[in-house]
Amino acid sequence: MQRVEIFRFDAKRDVLAYFKPYFLEISDFANLNELFAHVKSIDPYFSPFEGFVKVNDVVVSTAQPLENLAQKFGSELCIAPLDEKRAVLDLAINDDDFWAKFEPFASFCKRADKELYASFKPYFYADFVKDYEPNFIGAAAIMLAHHLYKNEKNDEILKLISGKNGVLIACELDDLLFEGSEIYSEAIKFFKEILGIKSAQKHENELEKIEKLSKFKEFKIAIKDRLPANLSAYKANFIELNAKMPCGYDLLKADEELACKLASKIIFAAFDSGADFLLASNEAEFHIFDTLAKKLEKSANRSLQDFYVLRANELMALENGEIPSGLKEHVLKVGLVNL
């Protein structure tokens, strides 16, 4: 039996939402639609839903084979609506915010275009930028613009997506959509090339170079993403934040305020996790988490007192008994009392 938690809320009756656990054999069901029908049969107050939901924070079609979901997420599934704040009845939501972003394009669109926009709803709700910048045009609108521009070469469409709240601050959704994220990435790249904007640079994961951690056995170390294979033996030392959004570094020139909002969300998640420090996986992460730490504190209206950030090469130097000269230049002062 596997544990499946499903979001429950009735806007007409409930004050607070909650996740209700069910213990089921996931392999008994072809997809979430079948699973929801079974839950309805044992829980008559549950309202089944077809379309797209979030499973373990990733947007998934309810028709997606459960075998695929179990492969990706393991035996425990947490199922939520596309936007918990907009829930109406269990997994159903009010999508007025999605359609509001269509309005600037309405005059360019035929019925088929509007239907195409409707199919982009998963992208709109997978995207996190809108949660930090409500004026962001939205992932679905960028995809619609891609379709319209390719077909009509309309300069008015380019104007709509080229402003400060357009494609300039769009971020890829690779870890937030179960499938199809490459279509959005293609749309972003298409418009950035037209506008002469450089795409985000790929940063090497420096954590893959760490070979030992014997001096850090008493430390709890937070990392933004997942643990690389070379550190699997030290899993107990690490707190994997599994942040599905970027650190914000690549947005600094386009929108520093937005970049700091993203970065502060991550570093304070590390701070609240009980970790001793955050280990930056590359120089971009170190810059935004340490060099700009004061701005992140201001963004979150919180303090990072007694918390700090280390580069991977600094951790390796300390492991080898060396004191990196750069430690004294850190904005967040490094405390290594347990070393």
Tab-separated table of C-alpha atoms in Angstrom:
chain	number	residue	atom	x	y	z
A	1	MET	CA	0.000	0.000	0.000
A	2	GLN	CA	1.251	3.471	-0.857
A	3	ARG	CA	0.373	6.784	0.777
A	4	VAL	CA	-1.433	9.270	-1.449
A	5	GLU	CA	-2.302	12.698	-0.034
A	6	ILE	CA	-5.001	14.703	-1.813
A	7	PHE	CA	-5.762	18.380	-1.290
A	8	ARG	CA	-9.252	18.966	0.098
A	9	PHE	CA	-11.162	22.228	0.235
A	10	ASP	CA	-14.699	23.415	-0.399
A	11	ALA	CA	-14.836	27.201	-0.714
A	12	LYS	CA	-18.518	27.181	0.274
A	13	ARG	CA	-18.019	25.296	3.527
A	14	ASP	CA	-14.400	25.178	4.649
A	15	VAL	CA	-12.281	27.812	6.348
A	16	LEU	CA	-8.971	25.970	5.935
A	17	ALA	CA	-7.691	23.552	3.328
A	18	TYR	CA	-5.974	20.287	4.260
A	19	PHE	CA	-4.359	17.224	2.693
A	20	LYS	CA	-6.193	13.956	3.349
A	21	PRO	CA	-4.165	10.728	3.256
A	22	TYR	CA	-5.364	7.600	1.466
A	23	PHE	CA	-3.561	4.255	1.456
A	24	LEU	CA	-3.864	2.626	-1.941
A	25	GLU	CA	-2.163	0.227	-4.312
A	26	ILE	CA	-1.102	2.686	-6.985
A	27	SER	CA	-0.530	-0.143	-9.464
A	28	ASP	CA	-4.291	-0.888	-9.374
A	29	PHE	CA	-5.018	2.277	-11.355
A	30	ALA	CA	-4.027	3.258	-14.891
A	31	ASN	CA	-3.909	6.983	-14.142
A	32	LEU	CA	-5.062	9.659	-11.710
A	33	ASN	CA	-8.527	9.756	-13.272
A	34	GLU	CA	-9.058	6.132	-12.257
A	35	LEU	CA	-7.516	6.735	-8.836
A	36	PHE	CA	-9.819	9.728	-8.238
A	37	ALA	CA	-12.874	7.642	-9.234
A	38	HIS	CA	-11.855	5.044	-6.638
A	39	VAL	CA	-11.325	7.704	-3.956
A	40	LYS	CA	-14.829	8.996	-4.721
A	41	SER	CA	-16.226	5.495	-4.162
A	42	ILE	CA	-14.708	5.314	-0.658
A	43	ASP	CA	-15.053	9.001	0.168
A	44	PRO	CA	-18.313	10.430	-1.274
A	45	TYR	CA	-17.376	13.983	-0.247
A	46	PHE	CA	-14.396	14.023	-2.619
A	47	SER	CA	-14.910	15.733	-5.981
A	48	PRO	CA	-12.991	14.004	-8.829
A	49	PHE	CA	-11.149	16.246	-11.283
A	50	GLU	CA	-9.860	15.763	-14.830
A	51	GLY	CA	-7.208	17.936	-16.428
A	52	PHE	CA	-3.965	19.037	-14.771
A	53	VAL	CA	-2.905	18.971	-11.128
A	54	LYS	CA	0.333	19.241	-9.196
A	55	VAL	CA	1.936	16.021	-8.000
A	56	ASN	CA	4.821	16.602	-5.600
A	57	ASP	CA	4.887	20.235	-6.874
A	58	VAL	CA	5.182	19.190	-10.538
A	59	VAL	CA	2.359	19.881	-13.022
A	60	VAL	CA	0.970	16.591	-14.353
A	61	SER	CA	-1.962	15.524	-16.551
A	62	THR	CA	-4.496	13.371	-14.710
A	63	ALA	CA	-4.348	11.068	-17.763
A	64	GLN	CA	-0.598	10.479	-17.305
A	65	PRO	CA	0.019	6.763	-16.577
A	66	LEU	CA	0.511	6.249	-12.846
A	67	GLU	CA	3.383	3.913	-13.625
A	68	ASN	CA	5.291	6.942	-14.974
A	69	LEU	CA	4.487	9.003	-11.889
A	70	ALA	CA	5.615	6.246	-9.533
A	71	GLN	CA	8.859	5.979	-11.501
A	72	LYS	CA	9.575	9.690	-11.078
A	73	PHE	CA	8.197	10.399	-7.611
A	74	GLY	CA	8.415	7.080	-5.779
A	75	SER	CA	5.646	5.545	-3.707
A	76	GLU	CA	4.350	8.678	-1.951
A	77	LEU	CA	2.278	11.131	-3.966
A	78	CYS	CA	1.036	14.516	-2.778
A	79	ILE	CA	-1.672	15.798	-5.123
A	80	ALA	CA	-2.694	19.454	-5.128
A	81	PRO	CA	-4.605	21.818	-7.435
A	82	LEU	CA	-2.681	23.961	-9.909
A	83	ASP	CA	-2.948	26.869	-7.466
A	84	GLU	CA	-3.945	26.124	-3.867
A	85	LYS	CA	-4.830	29.774	-3.211
A	86	ARG	CA	-7.400	29.654	-6.012
A	87	ALA	CA	-9.022	26.323	-5.052
A	88	VAL	CA	-12.806	26.193	-5.378
A	89	LEU	CA	-13.657	22.539	-4.771
A	90	ASP	CA	-10.848	20.132	-3.962
A	91	LEU	CA	-8.624	20.084	-7.083
A	92	ALA	CA	-10.708	22.530	-9.149
A	93	ILE	CA	-9.625	26.186	-9.230
A	94	ASN	CA	-10.826	29.598	-10.333
A	95	ASP	CA	-8.687	30.382	-13.392
A	96	ASP	CA	-9.638	34.040	-13.905
A	97	ASP	CA	-5.984	35.051	-13.459
A	98	PHE	CA	-5.021	32.787	-16.371
A	99	TRP	CA	-7.619	34.316	-18.688
A	100	ALA	CA	-6.757	37.866	-17.617
A	101	LYS	CA	-3.339	37.413	-19.257
A	102	PHE	CA	-5.053	36.520	-22.527
A	103	GLU	CA	-6.847	39.883	-22.815
A	104	PRO	CA	-3.948	41.865	-24.402
A	105	PHE	CA	-3.890	39.271	-27.208
A	106	ALA	CA	-7.654	38.984	-27.760
A	107	SER	CA	-7.721	41.355	-30.740
A	108	PHE	CA	-5.105	39.234	-32.563
A	109	CYS	CA	-6.815	35.918	-31.900
A	110	LYS	CA	-9.304	33.740	-33.693
A	111	ARG	CA	-11.304	31.077	-31.897
A	112	ALA	CA	-8.634	28.466	-32.622
A	113	ASP	CA	-5.980	30.722	-31.078
A	114	LYS	CA	-8.041	31.104	-27.911
A	115	GLU	CA	-8.423	27.329	-27.732
A	116	LEU	CA	-4.669	26.981	-28.164
A	117	TYR	CA	-4.104	29.425	-25.294
A	118	ALA	CA	-6.430	27.314	-23.133
A	119	SER	CA	-4.153	24.329	-23.754
A	120	PHE	CA	-1.223	26.295	-22.302
A	121	LYS	CA	-2.814	26.487	-18.842
A	122	PRO	CA	-0.351	23.927	-17.347
A	123	TYR	CA	2.550	26.231	-18.259
A	124	PHE	CA	0.896	29.247	-16.657
A	125	TYR	CA	0.416	27.482	-13.323
A	126	ALA	CA	3.764	25.648	-13.387
A	127	ASP	CA	5.529	29.003	-13.627
A	128	PHE	CA	6.777	30.614	-10.410
A	129	VAL	CA	7.698	34.067	-11.769
A	130	LYS	CA	4.067	35.245	-11.579
A	131	ASP	CA	4.075	34.503	-7.832
A	132	TYR	CA	6.871	37.046	-7.300
A	133	GLU	CA	5.991	39.495	-10.074
A	134	PRO	CA	2.200	39.643	-10.597
A	135	ASN	CA	2.630	41.878	-13.667
A	136	PHE	CA	4.592	39.171	-15.489
A	137	ILE	CA	2.867	38.480	-18.795
A	138	GLY	CA	2.809	34.743	-18.044
A	139	ALA	CA	4.270	31.616	-19.587
A	140	ALA	CA	1.074	30.803	-21.509
A	141	ALA	CA	1.019	34.267	-23.115
A	142	ILE	CA	4.644	33.899	-24.242
A	143	MET	CA	3.786	30.565	-25.851
A	144	LEU	CA	0.741	32.065	-27.545
A	145	ALA	CA	2.853	34.999	-28.764
A	146	HIS	CA	5.344	32.496	-30.191
A	147	HIS	CA	2.547	30.865	-32.198
A	148	LEU	CA	1.063	34.178	-33.379
A	149	TYR	CA	4.376	35.811	-34.234
A	150	LYS	CA	5.583	32.888	-36.299
A	151	ASN	CA	2.358	32.948	-38.286
A	152	GLU	CA	1.696	36.667	-38.661
A	153	LYS	CA	4.993	38.477	-37.912
A	154	ASN	CA	2.981	41.030	-35.964
A	155	ASP	CA	5.139	43.750	-34.383
A	156	GLU	CA	2.370	44.520	-31.898
A	157	ILE	CA	2.759	41.030	-30.482
A	158	LEU	CA	6.487	41.587	-30.066
A	159	LYS	CA	5.766	44.798	-28.148
A	160	LEU	CA	3.519	42.914	-25.731
A	161	ILE	CA	6.178	40.405	-24.712
A	162	SER	CA	9.306	42.577	-24.890
A	163	GLY	CA	8.622	44.889	-21.948
A	164	LYS	CA	10.195	44.617	-18.498
A	165	ASN	CA	7.498	42.126	-17.416
A	166	GLY	CA	7.765	40.012	-20.538
A	167	VAL	CA	10.207	37.434	-21.868
A	168	LEU	CA	13.079	39.330	-20.219
A	169	ILE	CA	12.186	37.785	-16.847
A	170	ALA	CA	10.868	34.437	-18.114
A	171	CYS	CA	12.505	31.341	-16.594
A	172	GLU	CA	12.552	27.793	-17.894
A	173	LEU	CA	10.255	25.230	-16.275
A	174	ASP	CA	12.218	22.003	-16.695
A	175	ASP	CA	11.671	20.772	-13.114
A	176	LEU	CA	8.098	22.023	-12.798
A	177	LEU	CA	6.357	20.273	-15.693
A	178	PHE	CA	6.192	16.501	-15.997
A	179	GLU	CA	6.594	16.851	-19.757
A	180	GLY	CA	6.606	19.508	-22.469
A	181	SER	CA	8.860	22.112	-20.829
A	182	GLU	CA	11.083	22.227	-23.916
A	183	ILE	CA	8.260	23.926	-25.865
A	184	TYR	CA	8.322	26.866	-23.460
A	185	SER	CA	12.133	26.958	-23.524
A	186	GLU	CA	11.969	27.171	-27.312
A	187	ALA	CA	9.549	30.131	-27.135
A	188	ILE	CA	11.799	31.982	-24.664
A	189	LYS	CA	14.877	31.363	-26.819
A	190	PHE	CA	13.017	32.465	-29.979
A	191	PHE	CA	12.084	35.865	-28.568
A	192	LYS	CA	15.381	36.448	-26.788
A	193	GLU	CA	17.235	35.926	-30.057
A	194	ILE	CA	14.962	38.418	-31.836
A	195	LEU	CA	15.448	40.952	-29.022
A	196	GLY	CA	19.208	40.354	-28.832
A	197	ILE	CA	19.068	39.060	-25.254
A	198	LYS	CA	21.631	36.485	-24.208
A	199	SER	CA	20.175	33.267	-22.838
A	200	ALA	CA	21.016	32.216	-19.289
A	201	GLN	CA	24.494	30.763	-18.949
A	202	LYS	CA	24.846	27.171	-17.726
A	203	HIS	CA	26.877	26.989	-14.528
A	204	GLU	CA	29.064	24.026	-13.619
A	205	ASN	CA	28.124	22.111	-10.472
A	206	GLU	CA	31.265	22.465	-8.337
A	207	LEU	CA	29.870	20.040	-5.727
A	208	GLU	CA	30.780	17.197	-8.076
A	209	LYS	CA	34.473	17.862	-7.321
A	210	ILE	CA	34.203	17.216	-3.556
A	211	GLU	CA	35.900	13.948	-2.601
A	212	LYS	CA	35.645	13.752	1.201
A	213	LEU	CA	33.915	15.335	4.175
A	214	SER	CA	35.527	13.763	7.229
A	215	LYS	CA	35.923	17.113	9.031
A	216	PHE	CA	32.295	18.039	8.428
A	217	LYS	CA	30.628	14.993	9.991
A	218	GLU	CA	28.967	17.123	12.680
A	219	PHE	CA	27.651	19.712	10.224
A	220	LYS	CA	24.277	19.900	8.508
A	221	ILE	CA	24.888	21.371	5.065
A	222	ALA	CA	22.097	22.806	2.898
A	223	ILE	CA	22.312	22.636	-0.887
A	224	LYS	CA	19.903	24.283	-3.322
A	225	ASP	CA	19.209	21.244	-5.476
A	226	ARG	CA	19.844	17.528	-5.128
A	227	LEU	CA	22.957	15.750	-3.973
A	228	PRO	CA	25.317	14.710	-6.791
A	229	ALA	CA	26.282	11.030	-6.951
A	230	ASN	CA	29.808	11.615	-5.620
A	231	LEU	CA	28.356	12.752	-2.265
A	232	SER	CA	25.740	10.004	-1.855
A	233	ALA	CA	27.802	8.361	0.904
A	234	TYR	CA	27.436	11.572	2.943
A	235	LYS	CA	23.661	11.906	2.498
A	236	ALA	CA	23.107	12.231	6.256
A	237	ASN	CA	25.169	15.436	6.267
A	238	PHE	CA	23.084	17.211	3.656
A	239	ILE	CA	19.728	18.912	3.543
A	240	GLU	CA	18.557	18.914	-0.062
A	241	LEU	CA	16.290	21.906	-0.603
A	242	ASN	CA	15.219	20.571	-4.018
A	243	ALA	CA	14.454	24.122	-5.118
A	244	LYS	CA	12.768	23.913	-8.498
A	245	MET	CA	13.350	27.573	-9.292
A	246	PRO	CA	16.687	29.215	-10.198
A	247	CYS	CA	18.818	31.049	-7.655
A	248	GLY	CA	18.037	34.357	-9.371
A	249	TYR	CA	21.543	35.239	-10.557
A	250	ASP	CA	20.618	35.285	-14.257
A	251	LEU	CA	17.795	37.756	-13.558
A	252	LEU	CA	19.928	40.341	-11.778
A	253	LYS	CA	20.381	42.621	-14.798
A	254	ALA	CA	16.774	42.318	-15.955
A	255	ASP	CA	15.054	42.692	-12.581
A	256	GLU	CA	17.187	42.797	-9.443
A	257	GLU	CA	14.176	42.968	-7.151
A	258	LEU	CA	12.721	39.780	-8.618
A	259	ALA	CA	16.142	38.069	-8.505
A	260	CYS	CA	16.460	38.899	-4.795
A	261	LYS	CA	12.970	37.597	-4.077
A	262	LEU	CA	13.852	34.225	-5.621
A	263	ALA	CA	17.241	34.048	-3.888
A	264	SER	CA	15.862	35.070	-0.496
A	265	LYS	CA	13.214	32.340	-0.726
A	266	ILE	CA	15.973	29.760	-1.173
A	267	ILE	CA	18.494	31.017	1.386
A	268	PHE	CA	15.851	31.408	4.086
A	269	ALA	CA	14.586	27.901	3.323
A	270	ALA	CA	18.167	26.789	4.048
A	271	PHE	CA	18.266	28.944	7.185
A	272	ASP	CA	14.958	27.514	8.456
A	273	SER	CA	15.963	23.921	7.668
A	274	GLY	CA	18.369	23.787	10.606
A	275	ALA	CA	21.453	23.671	8.401
A	276	ASP	CA	24.735	25.138	9.671
A	277	PHE	CA	25.453	26.747	6.314
A	278	LEU	CA	24.498	26.770	2.642
A	279	LEU	CA	26.990	25.232	0.222
A	280	ALA	CA	26.989	27.089	-3.107
A	281	SER	CA	27.301	24.802	-6.109
A	282	ASN	CA	28.871	27.486	-8.310
A	283	GLU	CA	30.099	31.080	-8.287
A	284	ALA	CA	26.720	32.410	-9.430
A	285	GLU	CA	25.026	30.951	-6.351
A	286	PHE	CA	27.758	32.290	-4.073
A	287	HIS	CA	27.435	35.788	-5.518
A	288	ILE	CA	23.707	36.048	-5.012
A	289	PHE	CA	23.533	34.209	-1.668
A	290	ASP	CA	26.567	35.814	0.012
A	291	THR	CA	27.723	38.920	-1.854
A	292	LEU	CA	24.132	40.168	-2.056
A	293	ALA	CA	23.097	38.804	1.350
A	294	LYS	CA	22.160	42.226	2.736
A	295	LYS	CA	19.765	42.767	-0.162
A	296	LEU	CA	18.247	39.320	0.432
A	297	GLU	CA	17.716	40.144	4.099
A	298	LYS	CA	15.994	43.365	3.090
A	299	SER	CA	13.865	41.566	0.507
A	300	ALA	CA	12.638	39.032	3.058
A	301	ASN	CA	12.643	41.489	5.983
A	302	ARG	CA	14.576	38.892	7.975
A	303	SER	CA	18.082	38.415	9.342
A	304	LEU	CA	20.651	35.743	8.413
A	305	GLN	CA	22.550	36.196	11.672
A	306	ASP	CA	24.953	33.302	12.411
A	307	PHE	CA	24.256	31.717	9.017
A	308	TYR	CA	26.766	31.666	6.169
A	309	VAL	CA	27.587	30.393	2.685
A	310	LEU	CA	30.623	28.417	1.532
A	311	ARG	CA	31.981	27.788	-1.934
A	312	ALA	CA	32.791	24.157	-2.785
A	313	ASN	CA	36.497	24.974	-3.159
A	314	GLU	CA	36.507	26.638	0.271
A	315	LEU	CA	34.959	23.549	1.835
A	316	MET	CA	37.597	21.376	0.152
A	317	ALA	CA	40.383	23.642	1.402
A	318	LEU	CA	39.053	23.449	4.969
A	319	GLU	CA	38.804	19.675	4.618
A	320	ASN	CA	42.522	19.661	3.732
A	321	GLY	CA	43.440	21.749	6.765
A	322	GLU	CA	43.802	25.065	4.900
A	323	ILE	CA	42.093	28.338	5.759
A	324	PRO	CA	40.983	30.022	2.498
A	325	SER	CA	42.003	33.671	2.455
A	326	GLY	CA	38.684	34.592	0.853
A	327	LEU	CA	36.707	33.687	3.980
A	328	LYS	CA	37.350	37.093	5.524
A	329	GLU	CA	35.734	38.740	2.508
A	330	HIS	CA	32.415	36.936	2.940
A	331	VAL	CA	29.469	39.205	3.708
A	332	LEU	CA	27.977	36.498	5.935
A	333	LYS	CA	30.801	35.798	8.388
A	334	VAL	CA	31.864	32.167	8.516
A	335	GLY	CA	31.661	30.426	11.891
A	336	LEU	CA	33.308	27.007	12.049
A	337	VAL	CA	33.146	26.209	15.747
A	338	ASN	CA	32.583	22.491	15.147
A	339	LEU	CA	35.529	22.023	12.798
